[in-house]
PDB file of C-alpha atoms in Angstrom:
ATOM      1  CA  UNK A   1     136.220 233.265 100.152  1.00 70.00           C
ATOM      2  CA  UNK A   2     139.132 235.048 100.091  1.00 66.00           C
ATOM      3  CA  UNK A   3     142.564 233.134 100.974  1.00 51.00           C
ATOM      4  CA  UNK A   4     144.982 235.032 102.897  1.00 48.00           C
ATOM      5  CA  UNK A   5     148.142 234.572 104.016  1.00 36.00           C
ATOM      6  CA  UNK A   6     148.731 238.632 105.103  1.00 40.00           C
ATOM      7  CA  UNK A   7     148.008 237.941 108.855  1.00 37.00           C
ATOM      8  CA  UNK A   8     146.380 235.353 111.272  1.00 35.00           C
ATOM      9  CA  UNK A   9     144.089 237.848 112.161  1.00 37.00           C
ATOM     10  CA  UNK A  10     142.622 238.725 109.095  1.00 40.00           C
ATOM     11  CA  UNK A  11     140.813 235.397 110.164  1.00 38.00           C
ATOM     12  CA  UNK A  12     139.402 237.290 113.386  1.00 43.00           C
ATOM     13  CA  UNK A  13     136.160 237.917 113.754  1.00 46.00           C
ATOM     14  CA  UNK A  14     135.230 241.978 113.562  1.00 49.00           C
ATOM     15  CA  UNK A  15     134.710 242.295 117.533  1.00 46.00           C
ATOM     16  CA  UNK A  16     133.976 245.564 119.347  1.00 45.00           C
ATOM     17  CA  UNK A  17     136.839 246.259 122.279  1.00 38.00           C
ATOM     18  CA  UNK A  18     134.755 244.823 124.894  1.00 44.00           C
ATOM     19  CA  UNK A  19     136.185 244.066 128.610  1.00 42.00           C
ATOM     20  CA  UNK A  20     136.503 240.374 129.447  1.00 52.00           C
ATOM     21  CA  UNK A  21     138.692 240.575 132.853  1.00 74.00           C
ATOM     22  CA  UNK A  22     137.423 242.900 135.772  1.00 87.00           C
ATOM     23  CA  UNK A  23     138.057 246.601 135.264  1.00 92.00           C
ATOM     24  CA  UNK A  24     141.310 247.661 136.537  1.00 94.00           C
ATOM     25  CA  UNK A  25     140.886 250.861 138.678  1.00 95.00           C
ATOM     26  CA  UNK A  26     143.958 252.961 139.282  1.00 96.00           C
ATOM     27  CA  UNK A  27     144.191 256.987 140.709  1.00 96.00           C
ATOM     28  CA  UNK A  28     141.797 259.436 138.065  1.00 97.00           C
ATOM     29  CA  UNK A  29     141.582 256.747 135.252  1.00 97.00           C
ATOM     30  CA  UNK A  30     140.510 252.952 135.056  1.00 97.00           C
ATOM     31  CA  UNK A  31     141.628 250.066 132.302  1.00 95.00           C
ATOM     32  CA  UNK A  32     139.275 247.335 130.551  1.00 90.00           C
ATOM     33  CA  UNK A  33     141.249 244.814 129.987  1.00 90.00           C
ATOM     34  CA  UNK A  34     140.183 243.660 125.967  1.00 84.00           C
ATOM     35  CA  UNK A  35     139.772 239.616 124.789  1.00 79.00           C
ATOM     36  CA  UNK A  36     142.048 238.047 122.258  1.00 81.00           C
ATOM     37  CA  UNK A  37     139.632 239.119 119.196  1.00 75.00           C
ATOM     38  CA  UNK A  38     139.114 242.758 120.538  1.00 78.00           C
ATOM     39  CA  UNK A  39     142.841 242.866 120.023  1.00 85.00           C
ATOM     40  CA  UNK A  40     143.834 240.707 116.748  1.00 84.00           C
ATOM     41  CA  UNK A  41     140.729 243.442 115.603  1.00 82.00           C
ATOM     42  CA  UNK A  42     142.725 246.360 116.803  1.00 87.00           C
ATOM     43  CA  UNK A  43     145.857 245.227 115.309  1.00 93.00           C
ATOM     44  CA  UNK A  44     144.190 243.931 111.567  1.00 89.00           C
ATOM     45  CA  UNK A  45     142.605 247.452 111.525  1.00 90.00           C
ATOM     46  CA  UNK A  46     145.435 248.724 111.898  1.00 95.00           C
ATOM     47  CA  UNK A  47     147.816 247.593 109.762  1.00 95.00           C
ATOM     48  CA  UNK A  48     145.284 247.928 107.080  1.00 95.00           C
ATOM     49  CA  UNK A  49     145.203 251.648 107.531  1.00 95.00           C
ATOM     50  CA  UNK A  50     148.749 251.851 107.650  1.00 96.00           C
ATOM     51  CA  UNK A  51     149.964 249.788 104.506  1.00 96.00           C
ATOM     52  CA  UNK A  52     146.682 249.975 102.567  1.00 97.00           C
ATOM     53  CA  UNK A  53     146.383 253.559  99.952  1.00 97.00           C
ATOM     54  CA  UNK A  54     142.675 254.492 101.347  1.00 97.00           C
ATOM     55  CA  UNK A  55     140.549 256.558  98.753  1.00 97.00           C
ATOM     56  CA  UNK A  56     136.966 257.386  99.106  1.00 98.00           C
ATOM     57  CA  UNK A  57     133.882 258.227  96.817  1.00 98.00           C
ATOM     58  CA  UNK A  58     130.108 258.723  97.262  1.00 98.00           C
ATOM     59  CA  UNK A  59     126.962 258.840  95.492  1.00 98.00           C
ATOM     60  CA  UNK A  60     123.945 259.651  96.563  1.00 97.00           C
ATOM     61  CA  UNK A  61     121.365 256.687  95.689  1.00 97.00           C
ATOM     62  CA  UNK A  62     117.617 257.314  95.157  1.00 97.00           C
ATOM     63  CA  UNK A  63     115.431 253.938  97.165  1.00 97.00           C
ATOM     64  CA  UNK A  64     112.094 254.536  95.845  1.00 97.00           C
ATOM     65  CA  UNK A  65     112.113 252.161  93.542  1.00 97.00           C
ATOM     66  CA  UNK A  66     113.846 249.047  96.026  1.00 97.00           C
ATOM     67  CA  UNK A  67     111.131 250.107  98.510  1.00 97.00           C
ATOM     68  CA  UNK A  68     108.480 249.078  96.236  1.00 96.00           C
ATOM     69  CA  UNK A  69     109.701 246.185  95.087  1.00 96.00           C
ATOM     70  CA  UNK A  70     110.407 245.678  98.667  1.00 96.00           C
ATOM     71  CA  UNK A  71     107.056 246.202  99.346  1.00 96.00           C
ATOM     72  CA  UNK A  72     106.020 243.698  96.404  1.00 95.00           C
ATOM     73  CA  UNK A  73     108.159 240.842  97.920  1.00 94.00           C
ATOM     74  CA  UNK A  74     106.825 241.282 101.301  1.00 95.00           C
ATOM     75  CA  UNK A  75     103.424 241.041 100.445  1.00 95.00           C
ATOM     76  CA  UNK A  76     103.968 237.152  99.110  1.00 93.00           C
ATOM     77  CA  UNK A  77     106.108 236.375 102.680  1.00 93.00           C
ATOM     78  CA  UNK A  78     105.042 235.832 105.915  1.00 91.00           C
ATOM     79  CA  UNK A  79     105.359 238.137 108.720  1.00 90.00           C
ATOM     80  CA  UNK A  80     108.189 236.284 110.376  1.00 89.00           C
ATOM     81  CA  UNK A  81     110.075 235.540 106.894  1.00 91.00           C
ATOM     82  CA  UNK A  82     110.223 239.405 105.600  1.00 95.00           C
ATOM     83  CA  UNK A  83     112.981 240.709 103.573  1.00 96.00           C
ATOM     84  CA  UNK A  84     114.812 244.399 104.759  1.00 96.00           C
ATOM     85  CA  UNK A  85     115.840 246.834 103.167  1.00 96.00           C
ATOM     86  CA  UNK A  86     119.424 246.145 103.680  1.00 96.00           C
ATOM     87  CA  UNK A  87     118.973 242.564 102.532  1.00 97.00           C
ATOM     88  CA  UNK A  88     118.544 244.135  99.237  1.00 97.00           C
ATOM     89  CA  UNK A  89     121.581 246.453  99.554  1.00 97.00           C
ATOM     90  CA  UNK A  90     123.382 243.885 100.021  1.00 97.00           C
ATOM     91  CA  UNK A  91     122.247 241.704  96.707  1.00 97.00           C
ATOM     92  CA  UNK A  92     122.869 245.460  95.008  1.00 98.00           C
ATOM     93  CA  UNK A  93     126.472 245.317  96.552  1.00 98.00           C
ATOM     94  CA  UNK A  94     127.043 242.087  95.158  1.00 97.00           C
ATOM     95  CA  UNK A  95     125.608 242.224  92.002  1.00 97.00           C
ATOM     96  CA  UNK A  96     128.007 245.583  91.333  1.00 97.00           C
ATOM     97  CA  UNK A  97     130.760 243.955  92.338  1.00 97.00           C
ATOM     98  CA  UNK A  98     129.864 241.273  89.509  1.00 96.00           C
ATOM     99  CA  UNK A  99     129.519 243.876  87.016  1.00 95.00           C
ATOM    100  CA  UNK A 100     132.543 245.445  88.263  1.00 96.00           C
ATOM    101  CA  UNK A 101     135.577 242.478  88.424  1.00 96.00           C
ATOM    102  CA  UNK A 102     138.723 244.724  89.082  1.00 97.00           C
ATOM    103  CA  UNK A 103     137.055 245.699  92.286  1.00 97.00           C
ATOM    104  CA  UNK A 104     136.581 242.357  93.297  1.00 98.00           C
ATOM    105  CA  UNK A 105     140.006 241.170  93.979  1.00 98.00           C
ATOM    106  CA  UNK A 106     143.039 241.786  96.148  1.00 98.00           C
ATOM    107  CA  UNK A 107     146.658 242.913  96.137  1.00 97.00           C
ATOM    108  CA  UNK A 108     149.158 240.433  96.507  1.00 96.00           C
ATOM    109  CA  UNK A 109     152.104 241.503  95.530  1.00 95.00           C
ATOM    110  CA  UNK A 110     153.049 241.248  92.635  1.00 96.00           C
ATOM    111  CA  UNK A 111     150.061 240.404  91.075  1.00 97.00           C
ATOM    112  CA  UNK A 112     146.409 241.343  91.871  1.00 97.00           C
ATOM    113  CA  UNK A 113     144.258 238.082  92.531  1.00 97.00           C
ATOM    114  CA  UNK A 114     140.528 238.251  90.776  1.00 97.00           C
ATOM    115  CA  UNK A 115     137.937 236.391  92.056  1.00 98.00           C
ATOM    116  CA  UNK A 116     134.802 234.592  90.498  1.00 97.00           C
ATOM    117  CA  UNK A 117     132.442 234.517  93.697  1.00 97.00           C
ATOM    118  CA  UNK A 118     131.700 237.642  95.381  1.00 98.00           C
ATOM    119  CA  UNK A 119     131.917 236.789  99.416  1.00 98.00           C
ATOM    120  CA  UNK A 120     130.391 240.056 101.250  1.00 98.00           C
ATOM    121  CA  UNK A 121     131.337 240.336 104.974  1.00 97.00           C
ATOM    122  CA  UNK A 122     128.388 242.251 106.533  1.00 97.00           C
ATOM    123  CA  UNK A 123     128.918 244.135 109.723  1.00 94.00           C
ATOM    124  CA  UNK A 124     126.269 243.233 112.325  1.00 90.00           C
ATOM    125  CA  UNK A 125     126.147 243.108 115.832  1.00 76.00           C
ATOM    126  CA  UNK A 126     124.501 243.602 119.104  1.00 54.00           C
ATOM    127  CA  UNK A 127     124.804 245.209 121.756  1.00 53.00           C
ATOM    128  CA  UNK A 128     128.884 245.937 122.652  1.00 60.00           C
ATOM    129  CA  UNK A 129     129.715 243.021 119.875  1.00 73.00           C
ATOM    130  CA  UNK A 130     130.161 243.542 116.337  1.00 80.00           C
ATOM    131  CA  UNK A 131     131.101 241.335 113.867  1.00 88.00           C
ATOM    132  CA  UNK A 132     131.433 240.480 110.503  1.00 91.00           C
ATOM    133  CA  UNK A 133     129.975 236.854 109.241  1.00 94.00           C
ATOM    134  CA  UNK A 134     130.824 236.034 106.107  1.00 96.00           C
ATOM    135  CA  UNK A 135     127.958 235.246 103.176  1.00 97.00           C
ATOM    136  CA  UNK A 136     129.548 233.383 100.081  1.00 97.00           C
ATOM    137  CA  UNK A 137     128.507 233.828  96.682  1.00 97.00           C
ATOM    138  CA  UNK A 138     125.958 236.164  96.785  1.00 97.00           C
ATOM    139  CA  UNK A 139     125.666 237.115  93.688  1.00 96.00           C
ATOM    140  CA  UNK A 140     124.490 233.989  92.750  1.00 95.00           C
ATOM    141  CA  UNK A 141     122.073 233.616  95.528  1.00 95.00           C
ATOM    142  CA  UNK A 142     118.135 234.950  95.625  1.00 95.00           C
ATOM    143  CA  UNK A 143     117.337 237.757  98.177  1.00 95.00           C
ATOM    144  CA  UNK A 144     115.210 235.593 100.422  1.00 95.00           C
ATOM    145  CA  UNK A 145     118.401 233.505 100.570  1.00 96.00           C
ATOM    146  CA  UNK A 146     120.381 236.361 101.532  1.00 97.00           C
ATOM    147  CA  UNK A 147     118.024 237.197 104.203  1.00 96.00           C
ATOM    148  CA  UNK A 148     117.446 233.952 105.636  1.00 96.00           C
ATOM    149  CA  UNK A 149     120.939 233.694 106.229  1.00 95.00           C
ATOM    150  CA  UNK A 150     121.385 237.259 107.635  1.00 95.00           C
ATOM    151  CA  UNK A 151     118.716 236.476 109.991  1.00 94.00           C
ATOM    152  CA  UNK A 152     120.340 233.177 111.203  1.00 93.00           C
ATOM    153  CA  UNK A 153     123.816 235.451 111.717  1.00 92.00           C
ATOM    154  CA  UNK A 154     122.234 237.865 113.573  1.00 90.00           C
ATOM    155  CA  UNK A 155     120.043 235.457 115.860  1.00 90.00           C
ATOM    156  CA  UNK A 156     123.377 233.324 117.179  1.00 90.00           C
ATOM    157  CA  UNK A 157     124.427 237.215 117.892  1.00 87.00           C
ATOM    158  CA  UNK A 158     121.682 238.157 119.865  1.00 85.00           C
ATOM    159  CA  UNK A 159     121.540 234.688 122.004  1.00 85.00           C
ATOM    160  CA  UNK A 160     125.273 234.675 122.180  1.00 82.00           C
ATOM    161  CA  UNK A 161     126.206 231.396 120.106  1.00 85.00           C
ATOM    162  CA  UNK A 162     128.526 232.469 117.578  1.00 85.00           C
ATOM    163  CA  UNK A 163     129.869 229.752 115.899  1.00 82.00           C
ATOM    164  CA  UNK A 164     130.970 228.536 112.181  1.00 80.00           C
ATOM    165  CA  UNK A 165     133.579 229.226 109.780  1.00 85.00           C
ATOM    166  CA  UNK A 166     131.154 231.777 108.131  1.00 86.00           C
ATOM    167  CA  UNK A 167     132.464 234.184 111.262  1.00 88.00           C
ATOM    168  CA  UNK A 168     135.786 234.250 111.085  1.00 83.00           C
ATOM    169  CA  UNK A 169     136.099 234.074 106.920  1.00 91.00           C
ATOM    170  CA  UNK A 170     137.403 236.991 105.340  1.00 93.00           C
ATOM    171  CA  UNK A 171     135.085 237.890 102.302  1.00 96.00           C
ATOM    172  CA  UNK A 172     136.071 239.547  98.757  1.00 97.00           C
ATOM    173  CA  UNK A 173     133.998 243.042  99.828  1.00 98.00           C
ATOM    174  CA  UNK A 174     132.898 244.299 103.258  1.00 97.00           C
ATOM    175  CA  UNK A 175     129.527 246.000 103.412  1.00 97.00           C
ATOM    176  CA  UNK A 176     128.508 248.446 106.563  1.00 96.00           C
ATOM    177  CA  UNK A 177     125.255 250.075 107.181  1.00 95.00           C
ATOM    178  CA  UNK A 178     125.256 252.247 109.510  1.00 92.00           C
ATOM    179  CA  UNK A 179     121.710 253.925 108.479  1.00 92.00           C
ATOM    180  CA  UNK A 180     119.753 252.698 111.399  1.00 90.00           C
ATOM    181  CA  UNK A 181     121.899 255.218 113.615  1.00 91.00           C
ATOM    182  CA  UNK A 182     121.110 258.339 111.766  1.00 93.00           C
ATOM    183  CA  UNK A 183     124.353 258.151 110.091  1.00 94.00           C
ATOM    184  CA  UNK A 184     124.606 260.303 106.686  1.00 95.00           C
ATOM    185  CA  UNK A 185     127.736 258.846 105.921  1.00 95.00           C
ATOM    186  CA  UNK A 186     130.925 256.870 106.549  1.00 95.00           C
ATOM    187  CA  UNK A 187     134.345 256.310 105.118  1.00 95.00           C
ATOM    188  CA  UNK A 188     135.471 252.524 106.343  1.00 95.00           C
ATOM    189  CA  UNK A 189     138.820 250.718 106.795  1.00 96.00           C
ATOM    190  CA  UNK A 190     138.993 248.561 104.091  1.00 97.00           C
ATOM    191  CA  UNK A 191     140.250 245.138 105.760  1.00 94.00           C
ATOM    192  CA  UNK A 192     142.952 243.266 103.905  1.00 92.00           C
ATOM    193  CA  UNK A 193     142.978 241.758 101.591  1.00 94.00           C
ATOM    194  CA  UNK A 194     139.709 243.299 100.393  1.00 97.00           C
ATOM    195  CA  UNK A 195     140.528 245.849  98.089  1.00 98.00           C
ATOM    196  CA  UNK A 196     137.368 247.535  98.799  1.00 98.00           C
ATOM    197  CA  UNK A 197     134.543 248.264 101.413  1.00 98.00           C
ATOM    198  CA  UNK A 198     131.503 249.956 101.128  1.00 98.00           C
ATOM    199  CA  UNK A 199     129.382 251.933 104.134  1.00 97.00           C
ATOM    200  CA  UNK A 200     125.501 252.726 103.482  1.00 97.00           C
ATOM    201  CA  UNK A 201     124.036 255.788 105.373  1.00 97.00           C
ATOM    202  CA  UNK A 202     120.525 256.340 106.440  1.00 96.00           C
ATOM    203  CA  UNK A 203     117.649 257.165 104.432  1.00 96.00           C
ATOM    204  CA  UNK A 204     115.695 260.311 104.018  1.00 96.00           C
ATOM    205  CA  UNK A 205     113.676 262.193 102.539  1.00 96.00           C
ATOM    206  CA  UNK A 206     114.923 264.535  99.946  1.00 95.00           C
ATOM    207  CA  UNK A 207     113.923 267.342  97.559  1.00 93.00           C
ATOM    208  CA  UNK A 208     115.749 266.883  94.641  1.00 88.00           C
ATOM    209  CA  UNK A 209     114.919 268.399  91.322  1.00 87.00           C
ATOM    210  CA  UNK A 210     112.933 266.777  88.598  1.00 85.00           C
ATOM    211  CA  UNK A 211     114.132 264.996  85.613  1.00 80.00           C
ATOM    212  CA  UNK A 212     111.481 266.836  83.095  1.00 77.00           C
ATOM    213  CA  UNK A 213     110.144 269.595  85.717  1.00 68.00           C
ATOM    214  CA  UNK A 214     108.661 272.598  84.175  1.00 72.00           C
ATOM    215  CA  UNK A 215     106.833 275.575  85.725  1.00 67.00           C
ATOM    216  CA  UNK A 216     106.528 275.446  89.145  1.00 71.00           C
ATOM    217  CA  UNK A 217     106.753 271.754  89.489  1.00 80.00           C
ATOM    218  CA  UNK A 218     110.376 271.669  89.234  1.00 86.00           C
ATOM    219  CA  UNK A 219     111.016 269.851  92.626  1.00 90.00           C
ATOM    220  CA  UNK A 220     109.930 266.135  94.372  1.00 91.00           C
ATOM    221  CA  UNK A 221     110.453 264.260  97.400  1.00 94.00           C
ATOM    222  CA  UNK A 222     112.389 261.134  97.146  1.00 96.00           C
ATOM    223  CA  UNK A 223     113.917 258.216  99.590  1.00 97.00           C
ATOM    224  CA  UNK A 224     117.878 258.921  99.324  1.00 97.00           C
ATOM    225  CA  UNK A 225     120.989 257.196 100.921  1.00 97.00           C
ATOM    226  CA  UNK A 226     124.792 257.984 100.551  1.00 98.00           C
ATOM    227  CA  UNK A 227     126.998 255.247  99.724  1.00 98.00           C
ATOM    228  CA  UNK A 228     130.819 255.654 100.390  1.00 98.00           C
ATOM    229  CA  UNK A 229     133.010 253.015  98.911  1.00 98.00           C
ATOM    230  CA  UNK A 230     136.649 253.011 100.325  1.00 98.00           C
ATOM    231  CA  UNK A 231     139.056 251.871  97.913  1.00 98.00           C
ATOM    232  CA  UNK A 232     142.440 249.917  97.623  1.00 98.00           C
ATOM    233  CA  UNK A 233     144.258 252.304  95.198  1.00 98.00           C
ATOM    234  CA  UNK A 234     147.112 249.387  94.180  1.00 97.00           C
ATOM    235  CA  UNK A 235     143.585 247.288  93.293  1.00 98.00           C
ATOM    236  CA  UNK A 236     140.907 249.780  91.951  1.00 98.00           C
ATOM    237  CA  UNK A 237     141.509 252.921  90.695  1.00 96.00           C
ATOM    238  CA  UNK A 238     139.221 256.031  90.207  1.00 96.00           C
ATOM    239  CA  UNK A 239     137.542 255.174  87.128  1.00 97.00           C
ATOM    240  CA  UNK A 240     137.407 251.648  88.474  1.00 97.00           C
ATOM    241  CA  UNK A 241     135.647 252.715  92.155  1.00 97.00           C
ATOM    242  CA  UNK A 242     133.204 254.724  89.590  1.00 98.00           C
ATOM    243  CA  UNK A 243     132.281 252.376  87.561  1.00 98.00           C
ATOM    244  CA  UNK A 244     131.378 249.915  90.621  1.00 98.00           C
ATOM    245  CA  UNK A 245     129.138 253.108  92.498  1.00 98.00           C
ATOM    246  CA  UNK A 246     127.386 253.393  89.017  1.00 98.00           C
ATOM    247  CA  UNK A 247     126.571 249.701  88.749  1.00 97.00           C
ATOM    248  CA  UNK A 248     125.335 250.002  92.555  1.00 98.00           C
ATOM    249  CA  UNK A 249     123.623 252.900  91.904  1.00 98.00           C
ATOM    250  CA  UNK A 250     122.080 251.170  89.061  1.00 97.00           C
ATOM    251  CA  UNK A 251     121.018 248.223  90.522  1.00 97.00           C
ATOM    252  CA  UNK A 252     119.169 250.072  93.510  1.00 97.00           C
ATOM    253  CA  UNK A 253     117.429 252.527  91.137  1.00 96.00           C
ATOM    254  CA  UNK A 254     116.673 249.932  88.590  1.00 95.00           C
ATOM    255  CA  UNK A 255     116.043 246.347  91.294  1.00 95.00           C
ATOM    256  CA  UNK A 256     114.495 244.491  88.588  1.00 91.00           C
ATOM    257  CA  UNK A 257     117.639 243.669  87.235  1.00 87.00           C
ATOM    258  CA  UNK A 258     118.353 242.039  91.171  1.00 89.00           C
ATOM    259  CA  UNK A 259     115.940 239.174  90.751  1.00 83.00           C
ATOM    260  CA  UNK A 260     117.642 238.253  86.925  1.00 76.00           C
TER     261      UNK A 260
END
């Protein structure tokens, strides 16, 4: 968990603007009144975007392989206990950011901080609330850990009973996915400290070219996302943001290496 001392609202929850008071309706227009976190969310976002040097790079990630290991976990889990697709991006995430140090750390000054755990903030929400709980050290934990914990954020979302420090923690990495809405890609606002965040886009089918085509079978079909990591450029640097979006890339292609 990341200790900050840049804002009290880097402590807010990640809230969507929601109205709290009644609507205030004047001559052509009408205001929604916003709660305290819709604003200290307003205000961290921000700043961020104003004092932190945004970058951006993408990579296009191939899924076949997580799908079928996917496919292998599920098959040894219940029906209620089943592990998404974005519970593995998010071990992936994690386990890059392990392989990749300089990208998990902050600015602070005059020093950059490093950290040992890597603490992912995961957007989720539902309905006109988002928000980001906070799951520590996971790239120490299994994937059905992840998940079980993912699942127990999301339920106190969707009954409304938000509660624990895990909500209001600011992390070491924020991860986004905003596949589920047909999104192909999206460049976040890194929230400080963080030095980076990463946004996952949907996945689709692709023709991409084969690796030892010949003849006419030069083409396949394959299960592709596109992964935009947004990067702190006091904190991480090209070469560093690369290296982290090969070790992702890695680590989805290659999801053995996520149950080591």
């Amino acid at each position: 968990m990341v200790a900050t001392t840049t804002d009290a609202i880097a402590a807010a929850p990640v809230a969507a603007a929601a109205p709290v008071l009644s609507p205030i309706v004047h001559d052509g227009f009408t205001d929604y009144p916003l709660n305290e976190s819709s604003i200290a969310t307003a205000n961290l976002l921000s700043h961020s975007k104003q004092t932190i040097p945004h970058y951006y790079l993408t990579v296009d990630v191939t899924l076949d392989s997580l799908l079928s290991l996917r496919s292998t976990l599920n098959s040894a889990l219940g029906e209620d206990a089943q592990i998404s697709l974005n519970d593995l991006l998010i071990k992936a995430s994690a386990c890059a950011m392990k392989s990749c140090p300089s990208a998990n750390a902050s600015w602070m000054g005059d020093s950059v901080r490093m950290y040992d755990s890597v603490d992912v903030n995961v957007i989720m929400g539902s309905g006109d609330s988002l928000y980001s709980p906070l799951v520590q050290g996971v790239d120490a934990k299994g994937v059905k850990s992840i998940s079980d914990e993912l699942s127990s954020n999301l339920k106190q979302i969707e009954e409304g009973t938000v509660e624990g420090e895990n909500f209001g923690a600011v992390g070491t990495v924020t991860v986004m996915n905003l596949g589920m809405y047909g999104i192909k890609s999206c460049a976040p606002i890194i929230r400080a400290p963080q030095a980076v965040a990463l946004a996952l886009g949907a996945a689709e089918n692709r023709v991409v070219p084969k690796e030892d085509g010949e003849g006419d079978d030069l083409y396949e079909t394959n299960v592709v996302l596109t992964a935009t990591l947004s990067c702190d450029h006091r904190v991480v640097d090209g070469a560093v943001g690369a290296q982290f979006l090969s070790a992702f890339k890695s680590a989805v292609e290659k999801p053995e290496t996520l149950l080591l």
